Amino acid sequence: MKDFEYAFISECGRRYENEDSFGIWEDKSAGRWLGIVCDGLGGHYFGKQTSQLVTDVIMEYWKNHAEEPDTPEKVVKACKAASRKLDMESKSNNYKETGTTMVMASIHNGKLTVAHIGDSRCYINRPGEGMVYETKDHVDYSFGWEKVERCFFSFKPEVAVPDVVQLDIRPGDRILLCSDGLYKSMPPEILKARMMDNQTPHQLLDVFAFLCEKNGDDNYTALLNLV
């Protein structure tokens, strides 16, 4: 298998602090790749620390269980490990409430495993077909504002339940993981059209970063992998 070609960005945007976190793990000898993006919930304590904690725990779980096949059950176990660690950290900080979203994608043996909790997203673009997959946000708009219904949140493991899908991947597929600060900075048709451009992952993310700085008002983070 050829080496994965990928790029990443993570910036404050117009906020004073970047509460997004991301992680990448690659095992070239085994043809494995894992990417994660987490977005700390605004209005709660320790957003950056929480998003980094969940990123780190899931990454570590994946590395420590690399001999196991990627399955929905493996994702659930990794998320439960992250929830337990989050509760421990919150307890040590006087039971402060804190939370984060999460989206991840793992590649192994031609199979892609995508999982998400909250409103961070995964998009998959395929040459000749366009967008073939997009995650569905866990958000309720009925109160006149966005309420994230599922996320990692201190002492609420029942809302840290991921949606998991497994897909066959093909050469040329583009996998984008991003926080809401990225996709809310541009119309959806622009994001999808740019993903079809004949450019490298670095060049595509440069375009997205320009649009985020021009139009956005939030942190923005993205990982883009060209299979």
Short mmCIF file of C-alpha atoms in Angstrom, two decimals:
data_model
loop_
_atom_site.label_atom_id
_atom_site.label_comp_id
_atom_site.label_asym_id
_atom_site.label_seq_id
_atom_site.Cartn_x
_atom_site.Cartn_y
_atom_site.Cartn_z
CA MET A 1 0.00 0.00 0.00
CA LYS A 2 1.26 3.48 -0.83
CA ASP A 3 1.93 5.94 1.96
CA PHE A 4 -1.04 7.98 3.08
CA GLU A 5 -1.02 11.59 1.88
CA TYR A 6 -2.55 13.87 4.46
CA ALA A 7 -2.45 17.37 5.93
CA PHE A 8 -3.90 19.21 8.91
CA ILE A 9 -4.77 22.66 10.22
CA SER A 10 -5.86 23.87 13.67
CA GLU A 11 -6.23 27.57 14.41
CA CYS A 12 -7.88 29.94 16.90
CA GLY A 13 -9.70 31.92 14.25
CA ARG A 14 -11.22 34.94 15.99
CA ARG A 15 -11.33 33.33 19.41
CA TYR A 16 -8.76 34.02 22.13
CA GLU A 17 -7.99 30.32 22.64
CA ASN A 18 -8.10 27.24 20.45
CA GLU A 19 -10.21 24.63 22.25
CA ASP A 20 -9.95 22.13 19.39
CA SER A 21 -7.54 19.20 19.50
CA PHE A 22 -6.52 16.60 16.97
CA GLY A 23 -4.38 13.49 16.71
CA ILE A 24 -2.86 11.40 13.93
CA TRP A 25 -1.34 7.94 14.18
CA GLU A 26 0.17 6.09 11.26
CA ASP A 27 1.66 2.59 11.09
CA LYS A 28 3.00 2.30 7.56
CA SER A 29 4.11 -1.32 7.96
CA ALA A 30 0.56 -2.39 8.79
CA GLY A 31 -1.21 0.00 6.44
CA ARG A 32 -2.95 1.72 9.37
CA TRP A 33 -3.97 5.33 9.79
CA LEU A 34 -6.05 6.99 12.50
CA GLY A 35 -7.21 10.59 12.67
CA ILE A 36 -9.25 12.29 15.41
CA VAL A 37 -10.70 15.78 15.84
CA CYS A 38 -12.26 16.97 19.12
CA ASP A 39 -13.89 20.33 19.85
CA GLY A 40 -14.18 21.42 23.50
CA LEU A 41 -17.66 22.68 24.36
CA GLY A 42 -17.94 26.45 24.68
CA GLY A 43 -19.26 27.84 27.95
CA HIS A 44 -17.73 25.03 30.03
CA TYR A 45 -14.49 24.69 31.94
CA PHE A 46 -11.24 23.32 30.52
CA GLY A 47 -12.41 23.03 26.90
CA LYS A 48 -8.90 22.65 25.50
CA GLN A 49 -7.81 20.18 28.17
CA THR A 50 -10.97 18.11 27.68
CA SER A 51 -10.67 17.88 23.91
CA GLN A 52 -6.99 16.94 24.26
CA LEU A 53 -7.76 14.32 26.91
CA VAL A 54 -10.35 12.54 24.77
CA THR A 55 -8.06 12.69 21.75
CA ASP A 56 -5.15 11.23 23.70
CA VAL A 57 -7.11 8.43 25.38
CA ILE A 58 -8.68 7.19 22.14
CA MET A 59 -5.35 7.41 20.30
CA GLU A 60 -3.63 5.45 23.08
CA TYR A 61 -6.39 2.83 23.13
CA TRP A 62 -6.05 2.36 19.36
CA LYS A 63 -2.29 1.95 19.58
CA ASN A 64 -2.50 -0.50 22.50
CA HIS A 65 -5.06 -2.64 20.65
CA ALA A 66 -3.54 -2.43 17.18
CA GLU A 67 -3.62 -6.22 16.86
CA GLU A 68 -7.42 -6.19 17.08
CA PRO A 69 -9.53 -5.58 13.96
CA ASP A 70 -11.31 -2.24 13.75
CA THR A 71 -14.91 -2.83 14.82
CA PRO A 72 -17.79 -0.80 16.27
CA GLU A 73 -17.19 -2.62 19.56
CA LYS A 74 -13.59 -1.43 19.60
CA VAL A 75 -14.76 2.16 19.09
CA VAL A 76 -17.24 1.87 21.96
CA LYS A 77 -14.56 0.51 24.29
CA ALA A 78 -12.21 3.34 23.38
CA CYS A 79 -14.96 5.90 24.03
CA LYS A 80 -15.79 4.35 27.40
CA ALA A 81 -12.12 4.57 28.36
CA ALA A 82 -12.16 8.26 27.44
CA SER A 83 -15.34 8.86 29.46
CA ARG A 84 -13.83 7.23 32.55
CA LYS A 85 -10.68 9.33 32.25
CA LEU A 86 -12.76 12.49 31.78
CA ASP A 87 -14.71 11.75 34.97
CA MET A 88 -11.48 11.27 36.89
CA GLU A 89 -10.09 14.58 35.67
CA SER A 90 -13.33 16.41 36.40
CA LYS A 91 -13.41 14.99 39.92
CA SER A 92 -9.87 16.21 40.55
CA ASN A 93 -10.99 19.71 39.45
CA ASN A 94 -13.81 20.04 42.01
CA TYR A 95 -16.36 18.31 39.79
CA LYS A 96 -16.32 21.03 37.14
CA GLU A 97 -18.61 20.29 34.19
CA THR A 98 -16.78 19.96 30.91
CA GLY A 99 -17.26 18.31 27.54
CA THR A 100 -16.14 17.83 23.96
CA THR A 101 -17.31 16.50 20.61
CA MET A 102 -15.34 13.88 18.69
CA VAL A 103 -14.98 12.55 15.15
CA MET A 104 -12.51 9.88 14.11
CA ALA A 105 -11.59 7.81 11.08
CA SER A 106 -9.46 4.67 11.04
CA ILE A 107 -8.09 2.94 7.93
CA HIS A 108 -6.96 -0.69 7.88
CA ASN A 109 -6.92 -3.32 5.13
CA GLY A 110 -8.99 -1.24 2.74
CA LYS A 111 -11.70 -0.65 5.32
CA LEU A 112 -12.63 2.72 6.79
CA THR A 113 -14.18 2.99 10.24
CA VAL A 114 -15.81 6.35 11.03
CA ALA A 115 -17.22 7.31 14.44
CA HIS A 116 -18.55 10.58 15.79
CA ILE A 117 -20.21 12.09 18.83
CA GLY A 118 -21.63 15.60 18.54
CA ASP A 119 -21.29 18.04 15.64
CA SER A 120 -17.72 17.57 14.47
CA ARG A 121 -17.96 15.97 11.04
CA CYS A 122 -16.51 13.50 8.56
CA TYR A 123 -16.92 13.96 4.80
CA ILE A 124 -15.83 11.39 2.22
CA ASN A 125 -15.38 12.47 -1.38
CA ARG A 126 -14.82 9.95 -4.19
CA PRO A 127 -13.52 10.74 -7.69
CA GLY A 128 -16.31 10.56 -10.23
CA GLU A 129 -19.00 10.26 -7.57
CA GLY A 130 -18.64 13.32 -5.35
CA MET A 131 -19.64 13.16 -1.71
CA VAL A 132 -20.42 9.54 -0.79
CA TYR A 133 -20.70 9.92 2.99
CA GLU A 134 -21.28 12.65 5.57
CA THR A 135 -21.88 12.26 9.30
CA LYS A 136 -25.16 13.50 10.81
CA ASP A 137 -24.84 15.93 13.70
CA HIS A 138 -26.18 15.06 17.14
CA VAL A 139 -27.80 18.48 17.54
CA ASP A 140 -31.28 19.66 18.58
CA TYR A 141 -32.44 22.98 17.10
CA SER A 142 -35.95 23.01 18.62
CA PHE A 143 -35.08 25.56 21.33
CA GLY A 144 -34.04 28.24 18.84
CA TRP A 145 -30.36 27.51 19.29
CA GLU A 146 -28.05 24.57 18.82
CA LYS A 147 -28.03 22.06 21.64
CA VAL A 148 -25.49 19.26 21.28
CA GLU A 149 -27.34 16.15 22.42
CA ARG A 150 -24.47 13.67 22.39
CA CYS A 151 -20.90 14.41 23.43
CA PHE A 152 -18.29 13.49 25.97
CA PHE A 153 -19.45 15.21 29.16
CA SER A 154 -18.30 14.83 32.74
CA PHE A 155 -20.31 12.23 34.68
CA LYS A 156 -22.71 11.63 31.78
CA PRO A 157 -21.36 8.56 29.98
CA GLU A 158 -24.84 7.88 28.58
CA VAL A 159 -24.44 10.79 26.12
CA ALA A 160 -20.99 9.71 24.95
CA VAL A 161 -22.39 7.11 22.56
CA PRO A 162 -20.83 7.13 19.08
CA ASP A 163 -22.41 6.52 15.72
CA VAL A 164 -20.12 4.08 13.88
CA VAL A 165 -20.06 3.14 10.20
CA GLN A 166 -17.64 0.98 8.23
CA LEU A 167 -17.05 1.54 4.52
CA ASP A 168 -14.83 0.13 1.81
CA ILE A 169 -12.38 2.74 0.57
CA ARG A 170 -10.99 3.18 -2.91
CA PRO A 171 -7.84 4.83 -4.27
CA GLY A 172 -8.42 8.56 -4.59
CA ASP A 173 -10.97 8.82 -1.78
CA ARG A 174 -10.62 12.00 0.28
CA ILE A 175 -11.49 11.84 3.95
CA LEU A 176 -12.07 15.13 5.76
CA LEU A 177 -12.44 15.33 9.54
CA CYS A 178 -13.29 18.78 10.91
CA SER A 179 -14.71 20.79 13.78
CA ASP A 180 -17.83 22.91 13.25
CA GLY A 181 -15.73 26.06 13.02
CA LEU A 182 -14.58 24.91 9.59
CA TYR A 183 -17.78 23.82 7.89
CA LYS A 184 -19.79 26.74 9.32
CA SER A 185 -17.38 29.18 7.65
CA MET A 186 -18.58 28.33 4.14
CA PRO A 187 -21.73 27.19 2.33
CA PRO A 188 -21.93 23.38 2.16
CA GLU A 189 -21.85 23.41 -1.63
CA ILE A 190 -18.55 25.32 -1.54
CA LEU A 191 -16.97 22.83 0.86
CA LYS A 192 -18.07 19.90 -1.28
CA ALA A 193 -16.99 21.55 -4.52
CA ARG A 194 -13.52 22.37 -3.16
CA MET A 195 -13.02 18.78 -2.03
CA MET A 196 -13.34 17.77 -5.68
CA ASP A 197 -10.58 20.12 -6.82
CA ASN A 198 -7.47 18.52 -8.30
CA GLN A 199 -5.16 19.68 -5.51
CA THR A 200 -3.06 18.16 -2.75
CA PRO A 201 -4.40 17.90 0.81
CA HIS A 202 -2.16 20.81 1.84
CA GLN A 203 -3.47 22.99 -0.99
CA LEU A 204 -7.09 22.16 -0.21
CA LEU A 205 -6.67 22.96 3.48
CA ASP A 206 -5.03 26.26 2.56
CA VAL A 207 -8.25 27.17 0.73
CA PHE A 208 -10.38 26.13 3.72
CA ALA A 209 -8.16 28.11 6.10
CA PHE A 210 -8.56 31.22 3.93
CA LEU A 211 -12.36 30.89 4.02
CA CYS A 212 -12.35 30.31 7.79
CA GLU A 213 -10.24 33.41 8.43
CA LYS A 214 -12.42 35.46 6.10
CA ASN A 215 -15.87 34.27 7.17
CA GLY A 216 -15.60 32.37 10.44
CA ASP A 217 -15.77 33.38 14.09
CA ASP A 218 -14.64 30.17 15.79
CA ASN A 219 -11.69 27.83 16.16
CA TYR A 220 -11.27 25.58 13.14
CA THR A 221 -9.50 22.25 12.79
CA ALA A 222 -9.34 19.79 9.92
CA LEU A 223 -7.51 16.64 8.85
CA LEU A 224 -7.62 15.68 5.18
CA ASN A 225 -6.40 12.28 4.00
CA LEU A 226 -6.02 11.33 0.34
CA VAL A 227 -6.14 7.54 0.12
#
